[in-house]
Each structure stands twice: as C-alpha cells, then as structure tokens.
C-alpha cells in the first residue's frame, strides 16, 4: 500500500486474546500467554503443563509470534489464571496483551552480528513500566534482530536490527529510520511506541499508518536515513549453519543440531502442528532449564537436550522431516467459522509434505506463515482449494484439491 494512502478505518475493537482477557472459541476460552523473546523457563513450562492438563484441552499451542495458547478453558475458572500468574507469566495486568516481543532465537548461541540475549526481557520490563503503552493493540509487535534478518522478516511494527556488534538501525514497519546503538535500543523502541498513538486513530499496526516511518523519525528527532537495502545485513546471507532460507523468507533456525559458537551443540525441534501436550512440556522442562520458542513453531534447546527422547515423544529433530513444512489453523471443532477439521487433514500431510503448506478452515487464513507457501483452504463442499502464496504475500494459482486423509488414529 503506498504510504500516502490511508487504509480503511477499523470498525471493531481489538479483541486479541490474553490470559486476563481470553477469547471465547467454540471449544471454550482461549488464553494467549506472551513469551517476550520466546523464553520459557522450566518452571514456567511445568506451570503451563499443569494448567493445560487440569483446566484446558491438555496441550499448549505454539503461535506465529513465539507465544503459547491454551484452549478449552473455562472463563470463570480462577484456578487456571492463578497457576499462570504465580508462575510469573502475567507480570502486568495493564500491559499483558502488548508484551509481543520477538528476538533472534540463536543470538548469543550461533551466528548473528550482535548478542541480543536479555534485550527482550529488558524491553518487556520497560514496556510494562510505561503507562502510555497500555492502550496499544494486542497485535502491535516489537522485534530485536541480531543482524541475520530472521525476526525482522516477521513484519514487526518496530524493530531494532543489528548492523555491527554494538550498532543497529530502527525499523518502522520495515523501513529504516535511524541509527541506534544497541545500548539505546530499548529506550528508543519504547519512545517510538509512545509516539504511535498520536500518529494513529483506529489503526492497530504501524503499516496501517500513512508515512509512519517518517513521522516516527520526526517525533524522535532521528536523522533521516537514506540507506540502500544493501547497507543493512543481507537477509539472505548465511550467518551460521543454523540459518535456513526458504523462498526469500528467513526461517531461522532450522530443525536439527546447531553448532554453537563456543563449540557445543544446541538442538532445534518441532512439535507436530505446533502442539505441545502436557507431557511434552514436562519433558522439555526436564531436559533444559530454559527453552526458546520461535515464531516458526519450533523450539530451541540451547544445550542440546536429548534428541532420542524428543524424537520418541513425537518431536521432529531432523531438518528433512515433513513435520517442519506443515502448519494449520485451529479448525473445527475449536473454531466455529471453520469448514473442516483441518488439523486432522494437516496431520496426514506431516507424513509426506514436500513443500511449505498451511491448512486453513476458512478465508481468514489464521496463522499463515510469512514467505512463500501453499495454502489449502477448506470449501463448503468438503474439498480444499489450493492457493500458492509468493514470498511477497501475493496469491496466485488457484486450484481445487481433495482433503488429505488423516492417518488412522490421529483424527
């Protein structure tokens, strides 16, 4: 959309779910747990497992923003909330839904230009301490990119992206607006977010605000940047053997073993369709004091974990596993708008998929990944329409297809 063209106004209130403000789905209340930087400690993993097993549908579901969701909850169940609050997963009642912070998962572990470990936690603290940010949309997204371009490719509203070990660039809706030192990244991101309400009326995202980048730069008195694309670290450059590039989209890190910069080994795994049963969460808690949830529905175990135990539990541990190529929306019966039980159909694809595929129950296409992929969209007649999405988000090649048959015992 040209920056001078204003998008149509939002006609409804932002209903993005949280823990304190769950969404009423067909299968019960849905609560979204924010994990700034994707950090999930062993204690928090056990708390989520307990909540899922005792109060929900028995599983936690990974989201495309590196968060967790619990489904099948009772809205009037105070015990479910208390478990999560006690575990420290809801540090602010006023700012809960805006704690959307991505960070390069392998930063400080393997590759990247700067070590941004801990920056997401500091940004989260600063966001929660700023009263003016409580009114931001629950869809507003921050990102801290260590230079490899992974989370910068996830369309954040505000992003700090490294250019060297100590310097970087502020990006507003993907547009560079000023040079910012790593030491100042948190303060500048908060200041930029504070400027946003004055620039918008009913808009939820920076990309919806005409000339947002220039207006934020002016509000912060940042010098205008006229950097060519190549002045920033190339998003297609391999900074380590853990950076995986698919069809112009950065998907880092890829599933499998990762050689750490210190010579050790980390491990990246993927649960089938991004679902973590309570037992899976407890296994992760036993294997690692902390894991990192990525926006690609994968999990990083910084110290490597136990690949055999994880594989036995159903995790994909190898890069060539078709599990890594398939995702799906909630589908029925969890979503009343869905035309099909898409997750059962998607499970069939996890056995043999050869291309990145997202299976959805309606035209809203919830949870669709960034970058090139095929979308199977459920139709009212029980079939699916295949729509190919290019790396720039454009749709093409519409064709009908049959629903994949769910393998026996997985429906």
PDB file of N, CA, C and O in Angstrom, residues 71-122:
ATOM      1  N   UNK A  71      -6.229 -23.750  25.108  1.00  0.00           N
ATOM      2  CA  UNK A  71      -7.600 -23.827  24.605  1.00  0.00           C
ATOM      3  C   UNK A  71      -8.448 -24.681  25.546  1.00  0.00           C
ATOM      4  O   UNK A  71      -7.936 -25.432  26.373  1.00  0.00           O
ATOM      5  N   UNK A  72      -9.766 -24.546  25.380  1.00  0.00           N
ATOM      6  CA  UNK A  72     -10.688 -25.367  26.149  1.00  0.00           C
ATOM      7  C   UNK A  72     -10.790 -24.985  27.610  1.00  0.00           C
ATOM      8  O   UNK A  72     -11.185 -25.806  28.444  1.00  0.00           O
ATOM      9  N   UNK A  73     -10.447 -23.740  27.940  1.00  0.00           N
ATOM     10  CA  UNK A  73     -10.525 -23.277  29.327  1.00  0.00           C
ATOM     11  C   UNK A  73     -11.944 -22.842  29.677  1.00  0.00           C
ATOM     12  O   UNK A  73     -12.760 -22.544  28.805  1.00  0.00           O
ATOM     13  N   UNK A  74     -12.240 -22.787  30.974  1.00  0.00           N
ATOM     14  CA  UNK A  74     -13.481 -22.180  31.452  1.00  0.00           C
ATOM     15  C   UNK A  74     -13.186 -20.742  31.825  1.00  0.00           C
ATOM     16  O   UNK A  74     -12.276 -20.457  32.589  1.00  0.00           O
ATOM     17  N   UNK A  75     -13.950 -19.829  31.239  1.00  0.00           N
ATOM     18  CA  UNK A  75     -13.712 -18.405  31.513  1.00  0.00           C
ATOM     19  C   UNK A  75     -13.848 -18.075  32.998  1.00  0.00           C
ATOM     20  O   UNK A  75     -13.165 -17.178  33.512  1.00  0.00           O
ATOM     21  N   UNK A  76     -14.706 -18.793  33.698  1.00  0.00           N
ATOM     22  CA  UNK A  76     -14.961 -18.476  35.105  1.00  0.00           C
ATOM     23  C   UNK A  76     -14.129 -19.328  36.052  1.00  0.00           C
ATOM     24  O   UNK A  76     -14.460 -19.472  37.226  1.00  0.00           O
ATOM     25  N   UNK A  77     -13.020 -19.904  35.560  1.00  0.00           N
ATOM     26  CA  UNK A  77     -12.181 -20.761  36.396  1.00  0.00           C
ATOM     27  C   UNK A  77     -11.014 -19.948  36.951  1.00  0.00           C
ATOM     28  O   UNK A  77     -10.038 -19.689  36.246  1.00  0.00           O
ATOM     29  N   UNK A  78     -11.058 -19.524  38.221  1.00  0.00           N
ATOM     30  CA  UNK A  78      -9.979 -18.691  38.768  1.00  0.00           C
ATOM     31  C   UNK A  78      -8.684 -19.468  38.972  1.00  0.00           C
ATOM     32  O   UNK A  78      -7.596 -18.881  39.002  1.00  0.00           O
ATOM     33  N   UNK A  79      -8.763 -20.776  39.114  1.00  0.00           N
ATOM     34  CA  UNK A  79      -7.553 -21.555  39.372  1.00  0.00           C
ATOM     35  C   UNK A  79      -6.607 -21.547  38.185  1.00  0.00           C
ATOM     36  O   UNK A  79      -5.383 -21.542  38.344  1.00  0.00           O
ATOM     37  N   UNK A  80      -7.142 -21.588  36.964  1.00  0.00           N
ATOM     38  CA  UNK A  80      -6.290 -21.570  35.776  1.00  0.00           C
ATOM     39  C   UNK A  80      -5.468 -20.294  35.731  1.00  0.00           C
ATOM     40  O   UNK A  80      -4.259 -20.315  35.475  1.00  0.00           O
ATOM     41  N   UNK A  81      -6.111 -19.167  35.996  1.00  0.00           N
ATOM     42  CA  UNK A  81      -5.404 -17.890  36.000  1.00  0.00           C
ATOM     43  C   UNK A  81      -4.335 -17.853  37.077  1.00  0.00           C
ATOM     44  O   UNK A  81      -3.208 -17.414  36.847  1.00  0.00           O
ATOM     45  N   UNK A  82      -4.662 -18.338  38.256  1.00  0.00           N
ATOM     46  CA  UNK A  82      -3.720 -18.254  39.372  1.00  0.00           C
ATOM     47  C   UNK A  82      -2.462 -19.070  39.099  1.00  0.00           C
ATOM     48  O   UNK A  82      -1.357 -18.682  39.502  1.00  0.00           O
ATOM     49  N   UNK A  83      -2.588 -20.202  38.413  1.00  0.00           N
ATOM     50  CA  UNK A  83      -1.413 -21.015  38.080  1.00  0.00           C
ATOM     51  C   UNK A  83      -0.447 -20.208  37.222  1.00  0.00           C
ATOM     52  O   UNK A  83       0.767 -20.210  37.454  1.00  0.00           O
ATOM     53  N   UNK A  84      -0.965 -19.508  36.220  1.00  0.00           N
ATOM     54  CA  UNK A  84      -0.115 -18.762  35.307  1.00  0.00           C
ATOM     55  C   UNK A  84       0.453 -17.502  35.955  1.00  0.00           C
ATOM     56  O   UNK A  84       1.613 -17.145  35.726  1.00  0.00           O
ATOM     57  N   UNK A  85      -0.337 -16.833  36.772  1.00  0.00           N
ATOM     58  CA  UNK A  85       0.147 -15.631  37.461  1.00  0.00           C
ATOM     59  C   UNK A  85       1.242 -15.994  38.448  1.00  0.00           C
ATOM     60  O   UNK A  85       2.291 -15.334  38.517  1.00  0.00           O
ATOM     61  N   UNK A  86       1.038 -17.062  39.199  1.00  0.00           N
ATOM     62  CA  UNK A  86       2.033 -17.496  40.175  1.00  0.00           C
ATOM     63  C   UNK A  86       3.353 -17.860  39.505  1.00  0.00           C
ATOM     64  O   UNK A  86       4.434 -17.656  40.074  1.00  0.00           O
ATOM     65  N   UNK A  87       3.279 -18.371  38.283  1.00  0.00           N
ATOM     66  CA  UNK A  87       4.490 -18.751  37.546  1.00  0.00           C
ATOM     67  C   UNK A  87       5.200 -17.550  36.931  1.00  0.00           C
ATOM     68  O   UNK A  87       6.238 -17.713  36.284  1.00  0.00           O
ATOM     69  N   UNK A  88       4.665 -16.346  37.117  1.00  0.00           N
ATOM     70  CA  UNK A  88       5.300 -15.151  36.591  1.00  0.00           C
ATOM     71  C   UNK A  88       5.021 -14.886  35.126  1.00  0.00           C
ATOM     72  O   UNK A  88       5.693 -14.058  34.498  1.00  0.00           O
ATOM     73  N   UNK A  89       4.008 -15.556  34.575  1.00  0.00           N
ATOM     74  CA  UNK A  89       3.717 -15.411  33.156  1.00  0.00           C
ATOM     75  C   UNK A  89       2.797 -14.234  32.842  1.00  0.00           C
ATOM     76  O   UNK A  89       2.545 -13.944  31.683  1.00  0.00           O
ATOM     77  N   UNK A  90       2.306 -13.574  33.885  1.00  0.00           N
ATOM     78  CA  UNK A  90       1.471 -12.376  33.690  1.00  0.00           C
ATOM     79  C   UNK A  90       2.006 -11.284  34.610  1.00  0.00           C
ATOM     80  O   UNK A  90       1.406 -10.950  35.638  1.00  0.00           O
ATOM     81  N   UNK A  91       3.155 -10.686  34.264  1.00  0.00           N
ATOM     82  CA  UNK A  91       3.778  -9.711  35.171  1.00  0.00           C
ATOM     83  C   UNK A  91       3.055  -8.376  35.230  1.00  0.00           C
ATOM     84  O   UNK A  91       3.321  -7.581  36.139  1.00  0.00           O
ATOM     85  N   UNK A  92       2.160  -8.098  34.276  1.00  0.00           N
ATOM     86  CA  UNK A  92       1.437  -6.830  34.272  1.00  0.00           C
ATOM     87  C   UNK A  92       0.000  -7.058  33.837  1.00  0.00           C
ATOM     88  O   UNK A  92      -0.249  -7.606  32.760  1.00  0.00           O
ATOM     89  N   UNK A  93      -0.931  -6.636  34.665  1.00  0.00           N
ATOM     90  CA  UNK A  93      -2.339  -6.765  34.300  1.00  0.00           C
ATOM     91  C   UNK A  93      -2.764  -5.703  33.296  1.00  0.00           C
ATOM     92  O   UNK A  93      -3.680  -5.937  32.510  1.00  0.00           O
ATOM     93  N   UNK A  94      -2.104  -4.556  33.301  1.00  0.00           N
ATOM     94  CA  UNK A  94      -2.486  -3.473  32.395  1.00  0.00           C
ATOM     95  C   UNK A  94      -1.842  -3.601  31.022  1.00  0.00           C
ATOM     96  O   UNK A  94      -2.379  -3.126  30.020  1.00  0.00           O
ATOM     97  N   UNK A  95      -0.676  -4.245  30.949  1.00  0.00           N
ATOM     98  CA  UNK A  95       0.080  -4.313  29.701  1.00  0.00           C
ATOM     99  C   UNK A  95       0.186  -5.735  29.151  1.00  0.00           C
ATOM    100  O   UNK A  95       0.971  -5.992  28.241  1.00  0.00           O
ATOM    101  N   UNK A  96      -0.631  -6.637  29.661  1.00  0.00           N
ATOM    102  CA  UNK A  96      -0.461  -8.048  29.318  1.00  0.00           C
ATOM    103  C   UNK A  96      -0.474  -8.304  27.815  1.00  0.00           C
ATOM    104  O   UNK A  96       0.382  -9.005  27.276  1.00  0.00           O
ATOM    105  N   UNK A  97      -1.422  -7.721  27.104  1.00  0.00           N
ATOM    106  CA  UNK A  97      -1.612  -8.090  25.691  1.00  0.00           C
ATOM    107  C   UNK A  97      -0.605  -7.425  24.754  1.00  0.00           C
ATOM    108  O   UNK A  97      -0.501  -7.825  23.591  1.00  0.00           O
ATOM    109  N   UNK A  98       0.132  -6.428  25.211  1.00  0.00           N
ATOM    110  CA  UNK A  98       1.073  -5.760  24.307  1.00  0.00           C
ATOM    111  C   UNK A  98       2.501  -6.246  24.505  1.00  0.00           C
ATOM    112  O   UNK A  98       3.426  -5.699  23.909  1.00  0.00           O
ATOM    113  N   UNK A  99       2.687  -7.291  25.280  1.00  0.00           N
ATOM    114  CA  UNK A  99       4.037  -7.816  25.524  1.00  0.00           C
ATOM    115  C   UNK A  99       4.444  -8.756  24.373  1.00  0.00           C
ATOM    116  O   UNK A  99       4.856  -9.889  24.595  1.00  0.00           O
ATOM    117  N   UNK A 100       4.327  -8.242  23.150  1.00  0.00           N
ATOM    118  CA  UNK A 100       4.658  -9.022  21.962  1.00  0.00           C
ATOM    119  C   UNK A 100       6.054  -8.641  21.503  1.00  0.00           C
ATOM    120  O   UNK A 100       6.242  -7.622  20.833  1.00  0.00           O
ATOM    121  N   UNK A 101       7.045  -9.433  21.886  1.00  0.00           N
ATOM    122  CA  UNK A 101       8.443  -9.103  21.603  1.00  0.00           C
ATOM    123  C   UNK A 101       9.144 -10.327  21.029  1.00  0.00           C
ATOM    124  O   UNK A 101       9.274 -11.355  21.717  1.00  0.00           O
ATOM    125  N   UNK A 102       9.587 -10.216  19.791  1.00  0.00           N
ATOM    126  CA  UNK A 102      10.406 -11.267  19.187  1.00  0.00           C
ATOM    127  C   UNK A 102      11.883 -10.923  19.348  1.00  0.00           C
ATOM    128  O   UNK A 102      12.250  -9.749  19.413  1.00  0.00           O
ATOM    129  N   UNK A 103      12.717 -11.939  19.388  1.00  0.00           N
ATOM    130  CA  UNK A 103      14.170 -11.755  19.385  1.00  0.00           C
ATOM    131  C   UNK A 103      14.793 -12.920  18.629  1.00  0.00           C
ATOM    132  O   UNK A 103      14.276 -14.038  18.674  1.00  0.00           O
ATOM    133  N   UNK A 104      15.877 -12.669  17.930  1.00  0.00           N
ATOM    134  CA  UNK A 104      16.545 -13.726  17.178  1.00  0.00           C
ATOM    135  C   UNK A 104      16.867 -14.886  18.115  1.00  0.00           C
ATOM    136  O   UNK A 104      17.649 -14.724  19.061  1.00  0.00           O
ATOM    137  N   UNK A 105      16.275 -16.069  17.893  1.00  0.00           N
ATOM    138  CA  UNK A 105      16.400 -17.158  18.873  1.00  0.00           C
ATOM    139  C   UNK A 105      17.820 -17.658  19.098  1.00  0.00           C
ATOM    140  O   UNK A 105      18.155 -18.079  20.205  1.00  0.00           O
ATOM    141  N   UNK A 106      18.659 -17.616  18.066  1.00  0.00           N
ATOM    142  CA  UNK A 106      20.018 -18.151  18.202  1.00  0.00           C
ATOM    143  C   UNK A 106      21.037 -17.100  18.617  1.00  0.00           C
ATOM    144  O   UNK A 106      22.228 -17.397  18.695  1.00  0.00           O
ATOM    145  N   UNK A 107      20.579 -15.890  18.891  1.00  0.00           N
ATOM    146  CA  UNK A 107      21.531 -14.850  19.257  1.00  0.00           C
ATOM    147  C   UNK A 107      22.314 -15.246  20.509  1.00  0.00           C
ATOM    148  O   UNK A 107      21.745 -15.709  21.504  1.00  0.00           O
ATOM    149  N   UNK A 108      23.629 -15.084  20.436  1.00  0.00           N
ATOM    150  CA  UNK A 108      24.474 -15.473  21.551  1.00  0.00           C
ATOM    151  C   UNK A 108      24.740 -16.960  21.614  1.00  0.00           C
ATOM    152  O   UNK A 108      25.482 -17.428  22.488  1.00  0.00           O
ATOM    153  N   UNK A 109      24.121 -17.705  20.715  1.00  0.00           N
ATOM    154  CA  UNK A 109      24.316 -19.159  20.653  1.00  0.00           C
ATOM    155  C   UNK A 109      25.090 -19.528  19.399  1.00  0.00           C
ATOM    156  O   UNK A 109      26.125 -20.199  19.462  1.00  0.00           O
ATOM    157  N   UNK A 110      24.607 -19.060  18.245  1.00  0.00           N
ATOM    158  CA  UNK A 110      25.270 -19.345  16.977  1.00  0.00           C
ATOM    159  C   UNK A 110      24.965 -18.244  15.978  1.00  0.00           C
ATOM    160  O   UNK A 110      23.799 -17.943  15.717  1.00  0.00           O
ATOM    161  N   UNK A 111      25.991 -17.623  15.439  1.00  0.00           N
ATOM    162  CA  UNK A 111      25.829 -16.644  14.380  1.00  0.00           C
ATOM    163  C   UNK A 111      25.277 -15.320  14.846  1.00  0.00           C
ATOM    164  O   UNK A 111      25.189 -15.027  16.044  1.00  0.00           O
ATOM    165  N   UNK A 112      24.904 -14.493  13.875  1.00  0.00           N
ATOM    166  CA  UNK A 112      24.399 -13.163  14.184  1.00  0.00           C
ATOM    167  C   UNK A 112      25.535 -12.163  14.308  1.00  0.00           C
ATOM    168  O   UNK A 112      26.695 -12.519  14.506  1.00  0.00           O
ATOM    169  N   UNK A 113      25.194 -10.892  14.198  1.00  0.00           N
ATOM    170  CA  UNK A 113      26.188  -9.823  14.308  1.00  0.00           C
ATOM    171  C   UNK A 113      26.328  -9.304  15.730  1.00  0.00           C
ATOM    172  O   UNK A 113      27.384  -8.812  16.107  1.00  0.00           O
ATOM    173  N   UNK A 114      25.239  -9.366  16.502  1.00  0.00           N
ATOM    174  CA  UNK A 114      25.246  -8.849  17.874  1.00  0.00           C
ATOM    175  C   UNK A 114      24.604  -9.862  18.795  1.00  0.00           C
ATOM    176  O   UNK A 114      23.747 -10.644  18.378  1.00  0.00           O
ATOM    177  N   UNK A 115      25.024  -9.867  20.040  1.00  0.00           N
ATOM    178  CA  UNK A 115      24.419 -10.735  21.050  1.00  0.00           C
ATOM    179  C   UNK A 115      23.305  -9.949  21.728  1.00  0.00           C
ATOM    180  O   UNK A 115      23.558  -9.015  22.493  1.00  0.00           O
ATOM    181  N   UNK A 116      22.046 -10.316  21.414  1.00  0.00           N
ATOM    182  CA  UNK A 116      20.913  -9.572  21.960  1.00  0.00           C
ATOM    183  C   UNK A 116      20.197 -10.348  23.061  1.00  0.00           C
ATOM    184  O   UNK A 116      19.064 -10.027  23.417  1.00  0.00           O
ATOM    185  N   UNK A 117      20.860 -11.369  23.601  1.00  0.00           N
ATOM    186  CA  UNK A 117      20.247 -12.089  24.713  1.00  0.00           C
ATOM    187  C   UNK A 117      19.944 -11.123  25.858  1.00  0.00           C
ATOM    188  O   UNK A 117      20.769 -10.298  26.234  1.00  0.00           O
ATOM    189  N   UNK A 118      18.774 -11.239  26.403  1.00  0.00           N
ATOM    190  CA  UNK A 118      18.385 -10.391  27.533  1.00  0.00           C
ATOM    191  C   UNK A 118      17.755  -9.077  27.137  1.00  0.00           C
ATOM    192  O   UNK A 118      17.096  -8.430  27.968  1.00  0.00           O
ATOM    193  N   UNK A 119      17.920  -8.646  25.870  1.00  0.00           N
ATOM    194  CA  UNK A 119      17.354  -7.361  25.465  1.00  0.00           C
ATOM    195  C   UNK A 119      15.825  -7.421  25.448  1.00  0.00           C
ATOM    196  O   UNK A 119      15.147  -6.472  25.845  1.00  0.00           O
ATOM    197  N   UNK A 120      15.272  -8.556  25.021  1.00  0.00           N
ATOM    198  CA  UNK A 120      13.815  -8.683  25.002  1.00  0.00           C
ATOM    199  C   UNK A 120      13.233  -8.572  26.407  1.00  0.00           C
ATOM    200  O   UNK A 120      12.187  -7.952  26.605  1.00  0.00           O
ATOM    201  N   UNK A 121      13.902  -9.175  27.391  1.00  0.00           N
ATOM    202  CA  UNK A 121      13.424  -9.090  28.779  1.00  0.00           C
ATOM    203  C   UNK A 121      13.478  -7.653  29.281  1.00  0.00           C
ATOM    204  O   UNK A 121      12.555  -7.183  29.965  1.00  0.00           O
ATOM    205  N   UNK A 122      14.540  -6.933  28.941  1.00  0.00           N
ATOM    206  CA  UNK A 122      14.639  -5.533  29.359  1.00  0.00           C
ATOM    207  C   UNK A 122      13.583  -4.678  28.659  1.00  0.00           C
ATOM    208  O   UNK A 122      12.996  -3.766  29.265  1.00  0.00           O
TER     209      UNK A 122
END
